[in-house]
PDB file of C-alpha atoms in Angstrom:
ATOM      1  CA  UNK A 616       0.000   0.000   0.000  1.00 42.00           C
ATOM      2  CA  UNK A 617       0.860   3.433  -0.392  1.00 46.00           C
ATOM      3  CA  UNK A 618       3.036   5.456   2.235  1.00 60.00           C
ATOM      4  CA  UNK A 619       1.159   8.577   1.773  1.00 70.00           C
ATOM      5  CA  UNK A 620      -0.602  11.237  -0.576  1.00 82.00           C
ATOM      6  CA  UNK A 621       0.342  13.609  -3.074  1.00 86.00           C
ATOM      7  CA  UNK A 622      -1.051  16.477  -4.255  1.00 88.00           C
ATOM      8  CA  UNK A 623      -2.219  18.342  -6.362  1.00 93.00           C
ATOM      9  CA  UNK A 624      -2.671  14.765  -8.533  1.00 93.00           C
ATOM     10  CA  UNK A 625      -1.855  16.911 -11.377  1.00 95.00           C
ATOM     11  CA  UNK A 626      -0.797  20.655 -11.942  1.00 96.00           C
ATOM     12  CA  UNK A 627      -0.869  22.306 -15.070  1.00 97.00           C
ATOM     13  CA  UNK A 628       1.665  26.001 -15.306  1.00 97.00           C
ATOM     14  CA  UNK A 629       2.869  27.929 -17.637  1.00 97.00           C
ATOM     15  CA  UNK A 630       7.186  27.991 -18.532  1.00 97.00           C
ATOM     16  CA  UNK A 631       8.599  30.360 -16.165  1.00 98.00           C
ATOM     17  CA  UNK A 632       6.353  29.717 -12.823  1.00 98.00           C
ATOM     18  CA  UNK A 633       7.021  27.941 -10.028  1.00 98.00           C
ATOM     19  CA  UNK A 634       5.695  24.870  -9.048  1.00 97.00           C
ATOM     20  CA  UNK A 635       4.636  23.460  -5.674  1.00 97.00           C
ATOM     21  CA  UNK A 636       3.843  19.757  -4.763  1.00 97.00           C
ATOM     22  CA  UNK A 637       3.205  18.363  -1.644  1.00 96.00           C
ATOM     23  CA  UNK A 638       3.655  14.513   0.050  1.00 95.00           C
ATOM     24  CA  UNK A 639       2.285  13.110   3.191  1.00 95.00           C
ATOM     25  CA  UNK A 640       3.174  10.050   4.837  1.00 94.00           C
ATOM     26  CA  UNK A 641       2.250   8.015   7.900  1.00 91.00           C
ATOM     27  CA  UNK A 642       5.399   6.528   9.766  1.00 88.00           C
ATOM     28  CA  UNK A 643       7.891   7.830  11.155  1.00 89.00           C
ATOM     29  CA  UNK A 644      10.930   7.754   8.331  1.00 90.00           C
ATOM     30  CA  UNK A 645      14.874   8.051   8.699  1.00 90.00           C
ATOM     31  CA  UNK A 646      14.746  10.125   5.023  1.00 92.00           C
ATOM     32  CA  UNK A 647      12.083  11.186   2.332  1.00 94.00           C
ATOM     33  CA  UNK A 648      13.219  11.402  -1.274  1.00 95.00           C
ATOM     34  CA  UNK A 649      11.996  13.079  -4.972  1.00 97.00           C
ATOM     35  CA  UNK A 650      11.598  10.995  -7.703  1.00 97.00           C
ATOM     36  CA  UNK A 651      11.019  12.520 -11.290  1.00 98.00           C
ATOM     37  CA  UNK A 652       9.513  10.147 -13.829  1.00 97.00           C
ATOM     38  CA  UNK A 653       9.155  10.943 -17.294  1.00 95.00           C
ATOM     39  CA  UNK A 654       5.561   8.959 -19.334  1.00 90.00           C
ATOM     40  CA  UNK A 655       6.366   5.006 -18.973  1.00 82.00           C
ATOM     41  CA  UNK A 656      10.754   5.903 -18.235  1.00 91.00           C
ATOM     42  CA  UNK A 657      12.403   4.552 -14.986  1.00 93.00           C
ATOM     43  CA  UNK A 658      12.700   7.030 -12.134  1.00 96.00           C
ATOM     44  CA  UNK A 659      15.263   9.394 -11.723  1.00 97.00           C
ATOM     45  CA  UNK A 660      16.350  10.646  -8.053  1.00 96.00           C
ATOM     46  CA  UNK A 661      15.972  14.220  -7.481  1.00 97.00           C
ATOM     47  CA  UNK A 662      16.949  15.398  -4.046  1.00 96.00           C
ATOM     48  CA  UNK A 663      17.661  13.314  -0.320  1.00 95.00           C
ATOM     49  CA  UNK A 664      16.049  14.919   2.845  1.00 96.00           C
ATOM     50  CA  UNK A 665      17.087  13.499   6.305  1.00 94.00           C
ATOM     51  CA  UNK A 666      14.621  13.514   9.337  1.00 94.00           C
ATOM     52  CA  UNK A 667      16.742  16.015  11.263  1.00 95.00           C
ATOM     53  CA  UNK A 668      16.626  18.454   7.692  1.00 97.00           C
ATOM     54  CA  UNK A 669      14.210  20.985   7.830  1.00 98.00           C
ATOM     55  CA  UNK A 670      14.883  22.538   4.193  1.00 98.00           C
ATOM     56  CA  UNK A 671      17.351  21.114   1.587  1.00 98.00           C
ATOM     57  CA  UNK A 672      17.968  23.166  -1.864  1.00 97.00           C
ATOM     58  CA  UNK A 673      19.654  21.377  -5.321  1.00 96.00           C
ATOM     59  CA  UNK A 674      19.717  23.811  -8.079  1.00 97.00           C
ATOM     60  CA  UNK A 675      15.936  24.901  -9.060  1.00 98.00           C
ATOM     61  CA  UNK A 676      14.870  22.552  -6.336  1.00 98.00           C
ATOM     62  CA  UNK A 677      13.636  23.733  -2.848  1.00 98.00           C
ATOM     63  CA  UNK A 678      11.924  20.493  -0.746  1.00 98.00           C
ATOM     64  CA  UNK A 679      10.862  20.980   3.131  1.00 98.00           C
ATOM     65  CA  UNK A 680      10.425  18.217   6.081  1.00 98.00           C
ATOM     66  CA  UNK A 681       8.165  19.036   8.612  1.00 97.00           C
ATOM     67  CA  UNK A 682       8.231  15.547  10.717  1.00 96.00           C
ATOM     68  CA  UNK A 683       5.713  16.747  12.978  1.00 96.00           C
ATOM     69  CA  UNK A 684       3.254  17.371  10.171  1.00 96.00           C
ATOM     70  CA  UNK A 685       4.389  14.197   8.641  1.00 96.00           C
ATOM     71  CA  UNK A 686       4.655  16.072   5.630  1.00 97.00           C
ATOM     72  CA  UNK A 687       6.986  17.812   2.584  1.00 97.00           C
ATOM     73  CA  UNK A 688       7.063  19.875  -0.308  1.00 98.00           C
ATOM     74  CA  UNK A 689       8.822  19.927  -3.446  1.00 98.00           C
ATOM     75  CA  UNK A 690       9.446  23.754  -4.783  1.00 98.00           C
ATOM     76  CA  UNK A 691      10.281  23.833  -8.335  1.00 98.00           C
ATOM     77  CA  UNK A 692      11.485  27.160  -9.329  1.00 98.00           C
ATOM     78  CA  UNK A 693      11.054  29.151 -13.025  1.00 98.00           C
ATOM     79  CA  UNK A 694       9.766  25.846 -14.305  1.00 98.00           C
ATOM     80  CA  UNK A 695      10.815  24.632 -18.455  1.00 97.00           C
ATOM     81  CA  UNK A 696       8.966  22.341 -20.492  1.00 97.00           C
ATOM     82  CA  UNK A 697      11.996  19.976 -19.532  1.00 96.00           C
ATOM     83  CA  UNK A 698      10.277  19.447 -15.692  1.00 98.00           C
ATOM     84  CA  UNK A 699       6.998  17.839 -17.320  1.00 98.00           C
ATOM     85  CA  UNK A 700       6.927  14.504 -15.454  1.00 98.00           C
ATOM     86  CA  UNK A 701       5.713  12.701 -12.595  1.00 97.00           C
ATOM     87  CA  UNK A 702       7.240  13.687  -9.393  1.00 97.00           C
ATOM     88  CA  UNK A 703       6.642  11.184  -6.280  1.00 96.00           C
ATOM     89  CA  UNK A 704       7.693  11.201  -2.698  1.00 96.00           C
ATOM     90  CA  UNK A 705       9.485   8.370  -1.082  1.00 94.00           C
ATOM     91  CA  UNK A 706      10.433   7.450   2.516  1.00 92.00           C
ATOM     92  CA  UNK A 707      12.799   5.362   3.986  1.00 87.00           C
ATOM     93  CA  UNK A 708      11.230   4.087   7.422  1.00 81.00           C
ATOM     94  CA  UNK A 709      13.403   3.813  10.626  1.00 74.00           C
ATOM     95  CA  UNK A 710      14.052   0.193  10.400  1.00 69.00           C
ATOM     96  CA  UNK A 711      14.381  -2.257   7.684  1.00 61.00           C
ATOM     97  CA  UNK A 712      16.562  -1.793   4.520  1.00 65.00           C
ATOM     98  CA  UNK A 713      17.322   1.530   2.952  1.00 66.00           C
ATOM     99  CA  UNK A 714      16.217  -0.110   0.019  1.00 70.00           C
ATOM    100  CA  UNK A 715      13.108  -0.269   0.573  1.00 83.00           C
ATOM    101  CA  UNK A 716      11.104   3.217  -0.935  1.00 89.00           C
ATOM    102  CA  UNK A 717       7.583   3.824   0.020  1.00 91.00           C
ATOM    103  CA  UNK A 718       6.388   5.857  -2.775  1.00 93.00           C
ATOM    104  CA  UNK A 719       3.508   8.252  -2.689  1.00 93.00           C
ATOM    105  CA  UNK A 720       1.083   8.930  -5.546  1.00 92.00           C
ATOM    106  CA  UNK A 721       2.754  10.901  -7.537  1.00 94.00           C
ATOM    107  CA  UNK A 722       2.077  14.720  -9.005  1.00 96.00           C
ATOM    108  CA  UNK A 723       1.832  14.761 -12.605  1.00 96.00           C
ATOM    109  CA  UNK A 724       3.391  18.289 -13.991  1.00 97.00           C
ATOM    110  CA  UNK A 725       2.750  20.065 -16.857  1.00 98.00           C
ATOM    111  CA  UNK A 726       4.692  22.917 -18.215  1.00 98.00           C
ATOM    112  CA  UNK A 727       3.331  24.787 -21.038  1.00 96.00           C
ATOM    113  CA  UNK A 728       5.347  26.958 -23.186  1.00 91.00           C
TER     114      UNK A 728
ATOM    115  CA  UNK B 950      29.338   4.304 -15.819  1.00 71.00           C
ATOM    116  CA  UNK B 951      26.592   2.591 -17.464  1.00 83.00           C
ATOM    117  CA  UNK B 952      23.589   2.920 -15.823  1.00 94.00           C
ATOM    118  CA  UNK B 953      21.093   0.130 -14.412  1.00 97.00           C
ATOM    119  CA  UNK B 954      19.980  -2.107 -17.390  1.00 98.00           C
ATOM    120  CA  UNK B 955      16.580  -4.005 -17.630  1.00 98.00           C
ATOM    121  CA  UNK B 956      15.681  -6.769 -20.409  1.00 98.00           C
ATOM    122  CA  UNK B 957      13.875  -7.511 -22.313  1.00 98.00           C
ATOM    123  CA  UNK B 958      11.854  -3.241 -22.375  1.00 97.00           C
ATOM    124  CA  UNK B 959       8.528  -4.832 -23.790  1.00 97.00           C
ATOM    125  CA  UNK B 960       6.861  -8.156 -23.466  1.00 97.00           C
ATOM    126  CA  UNK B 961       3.549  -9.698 -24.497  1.00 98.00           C
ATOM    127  CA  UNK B 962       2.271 -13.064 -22.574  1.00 98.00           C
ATOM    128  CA  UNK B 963      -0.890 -13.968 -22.156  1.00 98.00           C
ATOM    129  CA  UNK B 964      -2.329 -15.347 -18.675  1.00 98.00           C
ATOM    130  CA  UNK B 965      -0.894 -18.375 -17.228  1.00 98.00           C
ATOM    131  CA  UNK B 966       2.605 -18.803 -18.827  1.00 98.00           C
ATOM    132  CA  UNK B 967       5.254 -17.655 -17.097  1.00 98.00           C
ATOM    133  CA  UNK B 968       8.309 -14.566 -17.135  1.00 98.00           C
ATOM    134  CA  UNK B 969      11.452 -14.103 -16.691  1.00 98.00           C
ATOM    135  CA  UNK B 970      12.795 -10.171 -16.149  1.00 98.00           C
ATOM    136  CA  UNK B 971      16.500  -9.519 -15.974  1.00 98.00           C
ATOM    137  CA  UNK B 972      18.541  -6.828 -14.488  1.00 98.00           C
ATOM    138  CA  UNK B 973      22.537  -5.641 -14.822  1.00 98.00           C
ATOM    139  CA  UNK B 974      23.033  -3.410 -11.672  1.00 97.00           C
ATOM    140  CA  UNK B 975      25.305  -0.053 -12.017  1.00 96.00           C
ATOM    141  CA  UNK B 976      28.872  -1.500 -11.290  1.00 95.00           C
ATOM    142  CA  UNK B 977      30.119  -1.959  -7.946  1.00 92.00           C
ATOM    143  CA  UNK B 978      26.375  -1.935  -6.407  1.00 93.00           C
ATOM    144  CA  UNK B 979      25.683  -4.964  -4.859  1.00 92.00           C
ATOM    145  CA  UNK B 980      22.061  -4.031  -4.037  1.00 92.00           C
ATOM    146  CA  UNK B 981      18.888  -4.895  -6.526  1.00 95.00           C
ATOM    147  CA  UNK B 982      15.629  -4.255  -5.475  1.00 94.00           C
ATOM    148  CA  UNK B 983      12.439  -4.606  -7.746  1.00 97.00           C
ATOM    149  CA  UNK B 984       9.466  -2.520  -8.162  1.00 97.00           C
ATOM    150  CA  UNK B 985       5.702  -3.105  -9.717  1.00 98.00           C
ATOM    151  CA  UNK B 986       4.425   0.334 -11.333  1.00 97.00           C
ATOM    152  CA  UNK B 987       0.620  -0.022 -12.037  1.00 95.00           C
ATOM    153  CA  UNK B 988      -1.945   3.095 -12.549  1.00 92.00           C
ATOM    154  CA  UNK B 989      -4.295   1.713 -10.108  1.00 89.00           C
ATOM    155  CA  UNK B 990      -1.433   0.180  -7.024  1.00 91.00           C
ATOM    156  CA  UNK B 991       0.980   2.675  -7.874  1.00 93.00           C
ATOM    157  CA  UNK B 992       4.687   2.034  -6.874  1.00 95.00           C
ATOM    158  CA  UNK B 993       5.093  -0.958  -4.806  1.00 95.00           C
ATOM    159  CA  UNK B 994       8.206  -2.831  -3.468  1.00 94.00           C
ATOM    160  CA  UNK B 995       8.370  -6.070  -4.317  1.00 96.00           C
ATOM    161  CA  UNK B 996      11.990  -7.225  -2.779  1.00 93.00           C
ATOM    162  CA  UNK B 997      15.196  -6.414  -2.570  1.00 93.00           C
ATOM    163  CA  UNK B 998      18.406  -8.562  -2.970  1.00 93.00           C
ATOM    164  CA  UNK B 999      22.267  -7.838  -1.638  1.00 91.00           C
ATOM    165  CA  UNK B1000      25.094 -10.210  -2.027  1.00 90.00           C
ATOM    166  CA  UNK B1001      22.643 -13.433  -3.780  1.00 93.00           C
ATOM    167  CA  UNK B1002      20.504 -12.560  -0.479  1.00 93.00           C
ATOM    168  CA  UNK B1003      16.667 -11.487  -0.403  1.00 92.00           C
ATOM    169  CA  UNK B1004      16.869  -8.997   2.164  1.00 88.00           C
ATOM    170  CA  UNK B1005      13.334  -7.888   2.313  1.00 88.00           C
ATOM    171  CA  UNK B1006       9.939  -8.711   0.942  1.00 91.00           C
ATOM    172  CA  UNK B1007       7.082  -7.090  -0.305  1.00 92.00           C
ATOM    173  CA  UNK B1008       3.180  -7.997  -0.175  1.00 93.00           C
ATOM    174  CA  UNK B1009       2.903  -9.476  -3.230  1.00 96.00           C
ATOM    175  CA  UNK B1010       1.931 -13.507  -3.181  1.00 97.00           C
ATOM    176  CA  UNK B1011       4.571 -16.678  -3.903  1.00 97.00           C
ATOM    177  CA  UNK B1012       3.616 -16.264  -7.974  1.00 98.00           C
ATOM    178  CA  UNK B1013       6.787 -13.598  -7.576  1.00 98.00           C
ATOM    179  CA  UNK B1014      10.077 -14.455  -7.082  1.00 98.00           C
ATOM    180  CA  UNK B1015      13.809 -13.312  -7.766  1.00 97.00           C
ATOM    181  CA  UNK B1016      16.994 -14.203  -7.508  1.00 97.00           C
ATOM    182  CA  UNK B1017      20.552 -12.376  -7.498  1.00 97.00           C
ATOM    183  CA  UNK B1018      23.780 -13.915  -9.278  1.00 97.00           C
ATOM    184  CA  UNK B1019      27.444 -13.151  -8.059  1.00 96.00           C
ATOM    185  CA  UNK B1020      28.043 -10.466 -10.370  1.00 95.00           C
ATOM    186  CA  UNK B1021      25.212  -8.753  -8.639  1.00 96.00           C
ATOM    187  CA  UNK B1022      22.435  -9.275 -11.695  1.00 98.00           C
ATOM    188  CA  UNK B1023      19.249  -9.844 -10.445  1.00 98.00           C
ATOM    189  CA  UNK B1024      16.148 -11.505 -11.876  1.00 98.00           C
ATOM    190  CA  UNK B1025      12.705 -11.423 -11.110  1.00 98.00           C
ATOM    191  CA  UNK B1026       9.740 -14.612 -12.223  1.00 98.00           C
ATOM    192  CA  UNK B1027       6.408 -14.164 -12.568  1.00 98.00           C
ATOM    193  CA  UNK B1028       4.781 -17.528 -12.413  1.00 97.00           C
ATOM    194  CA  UNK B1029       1.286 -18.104 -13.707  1.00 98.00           C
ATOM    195  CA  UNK B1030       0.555 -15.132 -15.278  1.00 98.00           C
ATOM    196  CA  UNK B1031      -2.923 -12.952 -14.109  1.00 98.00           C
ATOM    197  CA  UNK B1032      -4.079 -10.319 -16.148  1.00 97.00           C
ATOM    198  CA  UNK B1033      -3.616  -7.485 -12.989  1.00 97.00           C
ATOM    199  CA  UNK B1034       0.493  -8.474 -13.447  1.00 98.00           C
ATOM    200  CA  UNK B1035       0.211  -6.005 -16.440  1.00 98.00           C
ATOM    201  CA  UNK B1036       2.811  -3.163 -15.161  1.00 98.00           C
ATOM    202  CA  UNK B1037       6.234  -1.384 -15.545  1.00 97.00           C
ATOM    203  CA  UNK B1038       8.117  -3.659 -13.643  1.00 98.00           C
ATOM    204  CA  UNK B1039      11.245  -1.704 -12.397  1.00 98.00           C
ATOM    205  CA  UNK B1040      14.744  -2.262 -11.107  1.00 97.00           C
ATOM    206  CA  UNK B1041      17.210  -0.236  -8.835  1.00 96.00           C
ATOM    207  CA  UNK B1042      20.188  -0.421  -7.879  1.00 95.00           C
ATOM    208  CA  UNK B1043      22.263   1.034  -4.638  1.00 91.00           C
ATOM    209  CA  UNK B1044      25.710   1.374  -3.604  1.00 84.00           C
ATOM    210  CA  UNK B1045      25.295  -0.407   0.084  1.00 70.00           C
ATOM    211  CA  UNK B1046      28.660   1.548   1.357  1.00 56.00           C
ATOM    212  CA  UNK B1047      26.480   4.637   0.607  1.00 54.00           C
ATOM    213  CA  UNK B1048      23.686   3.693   2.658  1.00 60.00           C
ATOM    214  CA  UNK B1049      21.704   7.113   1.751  1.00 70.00           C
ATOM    215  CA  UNK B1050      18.617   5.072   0.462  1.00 77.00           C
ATOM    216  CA  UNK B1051      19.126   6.411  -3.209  1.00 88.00           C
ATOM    217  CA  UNK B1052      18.312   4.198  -5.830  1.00 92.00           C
ATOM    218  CA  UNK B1053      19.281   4.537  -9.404  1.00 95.00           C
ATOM    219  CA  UNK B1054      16.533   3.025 -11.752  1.00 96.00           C
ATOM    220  CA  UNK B1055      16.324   1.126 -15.186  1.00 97.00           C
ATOM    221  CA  UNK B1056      13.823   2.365 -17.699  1.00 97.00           C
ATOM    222  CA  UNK B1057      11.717  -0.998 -16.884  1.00 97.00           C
ATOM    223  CA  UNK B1058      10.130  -3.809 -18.525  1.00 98.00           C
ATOM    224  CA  UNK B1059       6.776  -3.103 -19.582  1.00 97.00           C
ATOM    225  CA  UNK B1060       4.627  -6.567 -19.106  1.00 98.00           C
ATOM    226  CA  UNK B1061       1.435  -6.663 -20.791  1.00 98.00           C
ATOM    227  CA  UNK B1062      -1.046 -10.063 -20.054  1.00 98.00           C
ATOM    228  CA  UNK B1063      -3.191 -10.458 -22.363  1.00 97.00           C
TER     229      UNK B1063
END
């Protein structure tokens, strides 16, 4: 089963805006991660957050932690028609493997020139 | 570096027969974990293997199975084919010295049951 929620589901801006998405999870996690997916391609890994990171930035990438919201965000900043994808959330939980990614639902983004 | 590398991209079966997925981890990672991708499940883990181990297991029944050689390739079975298998099946691979939870991804084998 899913970790946790995305949303919007799907967000539609023009090139040039900025783009918010948001991920919830249940459990307690040791790191969340971004995912970008481009239609029916393999995932690519966008940015790392640890649970005792509040704010991490990578380039036109801004994503928060707030642990005791059980909750991030993914800040994409003066989006291109090259960030049209799927972005997901995933957590690594406080036991088990690191290998094991619980992925959210996934924001599908569309940039518009 | 080449990157993680799944065979065969596209496959047709149709429901009962079985399928075999392969998977060439980046070099030097000795960790290969599997994914199912479908519209209505989304992402789920199915397991993960490090050094010809199975170190963890997902929910999904016996039908699914895998395997990891000594050079780190992995390979996943589907056994008696159902027509809810149909998915991007996806593979990732992680440097275990690392530890940071990253994976790297292939682009997937698409499995369609007809």
């Amino acid at each position: 089963s899913q970790q946790g929620e995305e949303d919007p589901q799907a967000l539609s801006i023009q090139e040039g805006e900025n783009a918010t998405m948001n991920c919830s999870y249940k459990t307690s996690i040791n790191n969340l991660q971004w995912y970008r997916q481009n239609s029916g391609r393999g995932l690519v890994h966008l940015i790392l957050i640890r649970s005792n990171e509040r704010e991490k930035h990578s380039g036109r990438l801004r994503v928060t932690l707030d642990t005791s919201k059980k909750s991030s965000s993914l800040l994409i900043t003066a989006s291109r028609a090259a960030d049209t994808a799927s972005y997901f959330c995933a957590t690594v939980g406080n036991t088990g493997t690191a290998s094991k990614l619980t992925f959210g639902t996934g924001t599908r983004l569309q940039v518009t020139l | 570096k080449a990157g993680v590398t799944q065979t065969p991209r596209y496959l047709i079966k149709t429901r009962g027969q079985q399928v075999t997925l392969s998977c060439s981890p980046i070099s030097g990672h000795r960790s290969v974990s599997w994914y199912q991708q479908t519209p209505g499940q989304g992402l789920q883990f199915l397991f993960e293997y490090f050094s010809e181990t199975q170190r963890n297991k997902g929910n999904f029944p016996g039908r699914f199975s895998g395997r990891q050689f000594s050079n780190s390739r992995s390979e996943m079975n589907v056994s008696t084919l159902e027509l809810g298998d149909s998915a991007l099946y996806l593979c990732a691979s992680s440097s275990r010295a690392a530890n940071t939870g990253e994976l790297f991804f292939g682009e997937g084998s698409r499995l369609t049951v007809l």
